[in-house]
Tab-separated table of C-alpha atoms and ligand atoms in Angstrom:
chain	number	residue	atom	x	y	z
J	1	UNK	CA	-1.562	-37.734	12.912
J	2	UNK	CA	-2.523	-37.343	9.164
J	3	UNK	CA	-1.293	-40.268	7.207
J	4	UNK	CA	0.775	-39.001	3.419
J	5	UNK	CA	-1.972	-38.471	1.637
J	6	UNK	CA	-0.857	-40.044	-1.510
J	7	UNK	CA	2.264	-40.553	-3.791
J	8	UNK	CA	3.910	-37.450	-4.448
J	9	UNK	CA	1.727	-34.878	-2.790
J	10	UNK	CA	3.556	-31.418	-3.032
J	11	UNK	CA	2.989	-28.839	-0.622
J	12	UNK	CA	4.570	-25.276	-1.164
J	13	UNK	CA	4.740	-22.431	1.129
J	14	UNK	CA	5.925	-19.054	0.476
J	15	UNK	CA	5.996	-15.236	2.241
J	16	UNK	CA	8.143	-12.926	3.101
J	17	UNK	CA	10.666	-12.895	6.120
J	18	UNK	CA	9.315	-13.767	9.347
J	19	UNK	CA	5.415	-14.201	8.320
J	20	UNK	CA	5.931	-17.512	9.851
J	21	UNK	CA	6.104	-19.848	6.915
J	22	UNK	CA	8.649	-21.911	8.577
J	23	UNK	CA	7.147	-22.635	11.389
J	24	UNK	CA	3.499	-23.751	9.522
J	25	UNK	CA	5.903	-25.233	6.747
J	26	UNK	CA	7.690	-27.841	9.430
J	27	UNK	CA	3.924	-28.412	11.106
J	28	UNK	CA	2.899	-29.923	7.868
J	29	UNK	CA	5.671	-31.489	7.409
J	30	UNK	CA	5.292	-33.348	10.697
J	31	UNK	CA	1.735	-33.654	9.756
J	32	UNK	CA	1.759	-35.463	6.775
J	33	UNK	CA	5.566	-37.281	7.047
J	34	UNK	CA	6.669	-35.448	4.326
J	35	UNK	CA	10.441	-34.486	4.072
J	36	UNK	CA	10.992	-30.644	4.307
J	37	UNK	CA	13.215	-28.369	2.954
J	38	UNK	CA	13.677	-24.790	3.826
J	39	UNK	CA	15.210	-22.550	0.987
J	40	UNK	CA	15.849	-19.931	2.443
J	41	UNK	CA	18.944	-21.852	3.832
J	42	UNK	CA	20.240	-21.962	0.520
J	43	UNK	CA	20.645	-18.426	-0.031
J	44	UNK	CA	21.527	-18.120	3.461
J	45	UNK	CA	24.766	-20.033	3.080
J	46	UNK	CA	25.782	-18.548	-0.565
J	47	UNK	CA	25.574	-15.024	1.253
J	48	UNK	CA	27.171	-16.212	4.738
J	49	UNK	CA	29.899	-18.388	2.505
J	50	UNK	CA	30.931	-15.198	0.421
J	51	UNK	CA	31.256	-13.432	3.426
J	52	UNK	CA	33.782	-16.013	5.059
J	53	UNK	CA	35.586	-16.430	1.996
J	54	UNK	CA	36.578	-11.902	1.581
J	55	UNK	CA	33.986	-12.041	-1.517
J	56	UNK	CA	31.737	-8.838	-1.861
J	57	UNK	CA	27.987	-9.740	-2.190
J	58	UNK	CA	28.085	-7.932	-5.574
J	59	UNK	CA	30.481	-10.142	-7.268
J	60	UNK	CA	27.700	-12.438	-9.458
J	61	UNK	CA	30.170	-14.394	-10.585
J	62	UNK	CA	31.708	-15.827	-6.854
J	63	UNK	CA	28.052	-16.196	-6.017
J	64	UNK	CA	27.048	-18.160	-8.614
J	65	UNK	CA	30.358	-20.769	-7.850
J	66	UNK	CA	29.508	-20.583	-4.136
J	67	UNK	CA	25.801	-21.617	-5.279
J	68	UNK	CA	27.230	-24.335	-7.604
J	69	UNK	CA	29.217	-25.845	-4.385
J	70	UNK	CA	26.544	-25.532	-2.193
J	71	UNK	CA	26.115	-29.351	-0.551
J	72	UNK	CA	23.201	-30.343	1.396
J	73	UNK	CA	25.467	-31.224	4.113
J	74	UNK	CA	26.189	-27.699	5.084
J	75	UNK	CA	23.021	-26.203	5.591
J	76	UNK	CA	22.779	-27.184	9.505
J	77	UNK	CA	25.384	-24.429	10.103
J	78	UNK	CA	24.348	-22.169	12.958
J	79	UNK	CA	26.038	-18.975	11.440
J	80	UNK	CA	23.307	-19.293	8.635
J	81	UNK	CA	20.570	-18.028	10.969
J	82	UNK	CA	21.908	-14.543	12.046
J	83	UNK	CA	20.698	-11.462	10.998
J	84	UNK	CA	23.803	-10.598	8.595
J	85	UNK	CA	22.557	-14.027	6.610
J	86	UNK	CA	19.242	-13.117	6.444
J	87	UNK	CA	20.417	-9.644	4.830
J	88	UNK	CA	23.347	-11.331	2.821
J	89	UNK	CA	20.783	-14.138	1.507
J	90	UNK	CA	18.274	-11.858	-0.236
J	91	UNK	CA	21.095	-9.436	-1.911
J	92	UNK	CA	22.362	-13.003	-3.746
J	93	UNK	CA	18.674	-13.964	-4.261
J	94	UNK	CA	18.639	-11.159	-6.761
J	95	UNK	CA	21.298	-13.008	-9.027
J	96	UNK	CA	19.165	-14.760	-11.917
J	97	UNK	CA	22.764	-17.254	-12.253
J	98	UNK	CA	22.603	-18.194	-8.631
J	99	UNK	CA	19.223	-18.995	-8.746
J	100	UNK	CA	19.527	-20.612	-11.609
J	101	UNK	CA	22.486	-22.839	-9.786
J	102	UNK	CA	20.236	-24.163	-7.049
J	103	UNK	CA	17.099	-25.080	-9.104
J	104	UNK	CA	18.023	-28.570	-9.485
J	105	UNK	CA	18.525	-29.075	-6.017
J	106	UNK	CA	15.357	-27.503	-5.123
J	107	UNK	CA	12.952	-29.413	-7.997
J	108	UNK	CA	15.406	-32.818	-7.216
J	109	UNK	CA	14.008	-32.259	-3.329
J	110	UNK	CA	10.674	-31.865	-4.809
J	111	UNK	CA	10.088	-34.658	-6.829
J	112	UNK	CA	10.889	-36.846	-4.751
J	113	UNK	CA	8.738	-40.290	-3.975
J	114	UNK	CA	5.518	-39.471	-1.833
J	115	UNK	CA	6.010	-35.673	-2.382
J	116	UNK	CA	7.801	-33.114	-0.135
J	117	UNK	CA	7.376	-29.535	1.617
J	118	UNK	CA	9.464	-26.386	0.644
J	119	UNK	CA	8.967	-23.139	1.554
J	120	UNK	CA	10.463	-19.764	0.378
J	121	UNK	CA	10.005	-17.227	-2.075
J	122	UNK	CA	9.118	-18.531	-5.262
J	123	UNK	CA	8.101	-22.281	-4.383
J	124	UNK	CA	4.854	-21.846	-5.760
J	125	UNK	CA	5.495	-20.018	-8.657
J	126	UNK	CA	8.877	-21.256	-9.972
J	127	UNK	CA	10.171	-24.419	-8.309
J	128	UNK	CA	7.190	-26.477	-7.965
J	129	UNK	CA	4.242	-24.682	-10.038
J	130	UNK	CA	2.461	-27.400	-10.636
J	131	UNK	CA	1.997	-28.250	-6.418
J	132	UNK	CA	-1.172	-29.682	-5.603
J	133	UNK	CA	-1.139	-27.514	-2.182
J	134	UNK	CA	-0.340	-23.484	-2.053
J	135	UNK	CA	-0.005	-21.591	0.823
J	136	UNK	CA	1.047	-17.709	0.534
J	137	UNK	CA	2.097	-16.778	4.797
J	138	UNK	CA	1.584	-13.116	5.783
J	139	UNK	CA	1.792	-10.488	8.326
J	140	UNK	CA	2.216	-7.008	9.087
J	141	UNK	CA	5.566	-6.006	8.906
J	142	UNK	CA	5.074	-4.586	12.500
J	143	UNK	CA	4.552	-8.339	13.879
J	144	UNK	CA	6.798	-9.813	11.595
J	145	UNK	CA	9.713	-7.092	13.048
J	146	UNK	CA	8.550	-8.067	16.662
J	147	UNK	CA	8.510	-11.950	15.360
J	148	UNK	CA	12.182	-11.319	14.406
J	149	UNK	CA	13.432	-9.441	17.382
J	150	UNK	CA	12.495	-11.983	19.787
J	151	UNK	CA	14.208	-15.030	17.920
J	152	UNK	CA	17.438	-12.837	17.394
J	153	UNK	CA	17.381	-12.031	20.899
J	154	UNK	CA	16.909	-15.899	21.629
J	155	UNK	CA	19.997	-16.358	19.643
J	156	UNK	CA	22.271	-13.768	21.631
J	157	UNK	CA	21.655	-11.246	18.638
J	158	UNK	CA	21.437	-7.661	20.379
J	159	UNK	CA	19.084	-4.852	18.107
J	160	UNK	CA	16.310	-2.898	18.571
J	161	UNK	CA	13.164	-3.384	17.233
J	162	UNK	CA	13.493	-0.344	14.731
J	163	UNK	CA	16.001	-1.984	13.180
J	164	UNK	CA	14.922	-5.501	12.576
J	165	UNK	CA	11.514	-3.169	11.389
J	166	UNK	CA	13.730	-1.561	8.409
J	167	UNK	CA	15.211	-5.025	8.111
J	168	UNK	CA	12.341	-5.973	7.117
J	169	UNK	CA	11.004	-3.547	4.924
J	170	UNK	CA	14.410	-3.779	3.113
J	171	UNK	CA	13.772	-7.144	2.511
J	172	UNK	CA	10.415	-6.576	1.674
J	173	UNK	CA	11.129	-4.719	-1.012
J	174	UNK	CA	14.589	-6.236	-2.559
J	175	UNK	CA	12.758	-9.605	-2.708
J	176	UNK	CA	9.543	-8.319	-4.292
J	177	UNK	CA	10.841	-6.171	-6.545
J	178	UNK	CA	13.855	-7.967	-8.434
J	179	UNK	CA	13.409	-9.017	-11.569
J	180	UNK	CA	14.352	-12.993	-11.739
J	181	UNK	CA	11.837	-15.122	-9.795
J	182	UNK	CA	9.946	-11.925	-7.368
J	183	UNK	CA	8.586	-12.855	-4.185
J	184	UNK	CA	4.503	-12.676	-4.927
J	185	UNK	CA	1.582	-15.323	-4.332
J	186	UNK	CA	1.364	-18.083	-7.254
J	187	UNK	CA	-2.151	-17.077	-8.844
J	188	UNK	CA	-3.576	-20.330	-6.843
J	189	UNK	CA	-2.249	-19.788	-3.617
J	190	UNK	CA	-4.320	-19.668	-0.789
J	191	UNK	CA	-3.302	-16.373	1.841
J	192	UNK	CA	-2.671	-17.142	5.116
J	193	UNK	CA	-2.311	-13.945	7.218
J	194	UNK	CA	-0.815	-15.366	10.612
J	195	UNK	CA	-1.010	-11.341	12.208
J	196	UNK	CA	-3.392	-12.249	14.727
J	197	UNK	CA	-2.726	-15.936	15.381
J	198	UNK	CA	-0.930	-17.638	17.884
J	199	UNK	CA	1.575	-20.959	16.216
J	200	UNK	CA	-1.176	-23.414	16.974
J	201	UNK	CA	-3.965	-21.257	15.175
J	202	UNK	CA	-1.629	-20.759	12.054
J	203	UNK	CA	-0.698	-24.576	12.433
J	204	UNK	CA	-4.163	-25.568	12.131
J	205	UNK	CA	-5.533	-22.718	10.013
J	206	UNK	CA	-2.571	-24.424	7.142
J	207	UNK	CA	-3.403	-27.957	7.811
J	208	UNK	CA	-7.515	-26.679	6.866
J	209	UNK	CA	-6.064	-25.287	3.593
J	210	UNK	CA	-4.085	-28.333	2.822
J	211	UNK	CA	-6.693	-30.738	3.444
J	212	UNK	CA	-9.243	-28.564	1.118
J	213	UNK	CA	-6.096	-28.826	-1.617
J	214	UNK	CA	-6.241	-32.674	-0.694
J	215	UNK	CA	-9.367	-33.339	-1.255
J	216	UNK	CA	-9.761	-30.910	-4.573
J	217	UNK	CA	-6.819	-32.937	-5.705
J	218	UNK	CA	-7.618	-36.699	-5.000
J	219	UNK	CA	-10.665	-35.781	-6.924
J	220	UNK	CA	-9.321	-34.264	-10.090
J	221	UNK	CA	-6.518	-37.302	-10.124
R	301	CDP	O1	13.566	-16.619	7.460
R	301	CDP	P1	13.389	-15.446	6.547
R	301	CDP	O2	12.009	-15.382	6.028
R	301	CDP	O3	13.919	-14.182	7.098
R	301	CDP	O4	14.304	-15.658	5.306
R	301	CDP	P2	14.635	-16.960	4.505
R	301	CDP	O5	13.388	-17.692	4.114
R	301	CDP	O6	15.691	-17.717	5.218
R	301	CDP	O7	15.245	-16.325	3.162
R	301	CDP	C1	16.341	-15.454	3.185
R	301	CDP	C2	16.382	-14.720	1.856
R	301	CDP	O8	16.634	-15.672	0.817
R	301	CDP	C3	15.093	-14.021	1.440
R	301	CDP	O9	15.016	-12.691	1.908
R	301	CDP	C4	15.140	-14.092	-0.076
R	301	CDP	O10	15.846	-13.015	-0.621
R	301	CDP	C5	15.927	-15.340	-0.364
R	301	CDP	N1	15.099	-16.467	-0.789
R	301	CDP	C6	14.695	-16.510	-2.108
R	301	CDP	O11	14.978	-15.604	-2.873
R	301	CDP	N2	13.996	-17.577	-2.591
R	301	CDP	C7	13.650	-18.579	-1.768
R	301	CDP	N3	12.973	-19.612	-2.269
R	301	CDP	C8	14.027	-18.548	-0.405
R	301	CDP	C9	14.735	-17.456	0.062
């Protein structure tokens, strides 16, 4: 086990949907006993909340005051992992206001003592840019798509792979090309591309990167 490496060590991870960024995020977590926070949760429950409460996903406005009630409390809801949330999430992503409402939350998470581990979309670019430790997680969108089917079907979630495949590529493009925060590697973000690696190769392939962002960073401090 890797002890925290030092007071407030930062370690961001970001990718698009179902690269496996979660999964190398929580490892380091783990790794380094660092808290971890998973964004994507955030803009999972806006979407999934709007959709419980009648609102349509264009309404800016009712997204923005779900986003500005959002508690920490709720994000362990279940119904935040389906399909429809992952699809509902990035179409409120897109809302500069509602991004805007759960910044605090995000750099508050960040910041605090002995450092933290987030991972989503714009971690390394927007919410923590200044993150001692960058990882950027990819894969095909064919693996990704196959990634995806088989945890939806572990959740009871019937759809073919096609689908989740267009899923993807939907996302893809909604959450690279919109204009407030856009998915894309922070300019010192090291690329991880997970397409040919089992879990425990990505696990250890991030926890290499990390320590080379360790050690480049207990020298310049
Ligand atoms: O697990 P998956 O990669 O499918 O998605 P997620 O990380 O739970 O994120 C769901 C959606 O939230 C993404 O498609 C993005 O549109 C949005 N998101 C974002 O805009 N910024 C983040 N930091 C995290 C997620």
């Amino acid at each position: 086990m890797t002890e925290t490496p030092n007071p407030h060590f930062v370690i961001a991870v970001d990718g698009p949907a179902a690269s496996g960024k979660g999964t190398v995020a929580a490892g380091l977590a783990r790794a380094y006993r660092l808290p971890y926070l998973d964004t994507g949760l955030l803009y999972r429950a806006v979407g999934v909340l709007m959709r419980r409460a009648d609102q349509g996903l264009d309404d800016e406005a009712a997204a923005t005051a779900q986003a500005q009630m959002l508690t920490a409390d709720l994000l362990g809801d279940p119904g935040f992992r389906t399909r429809a949330a992952g699809e509902a999430a990035s179409r409120v992503a897109v809302y500069p206001r509602v991004r805007e409402a759960l910044l605090e939350f995000q750099r508050t998470f960040a910041g605090q003592e002995g450092g933290a581990v987030l991972d989503g979309r714009d971690i390394g670019t927007v919410i923590a840019p200044d993150a001692p430790a960058k990882l950027y997680v990819t894969a095909t969108p064919k693996v990704r798509a196959e990634r995806r089917w088989k945890q939806l079907n572990a959740h009871g979630e019937r759809v073919s792979r096609a689908d989740v495949l267009k899923d993807i590529r939907r996302r893809d493009a909604r959450d690279g090309g919109r204009d407030t925060a856009p998915m894309k590697p922070a300019s010192d973000a090291v690329l991880l591309d997970t397409s040919e690696m089992t879990i425990e190769q990505a696990a250890d392939a991030a926890r290499r990167i990390v320590e080379a962002a360790r050690a480049r960073w207990i020298t310049s401090s």
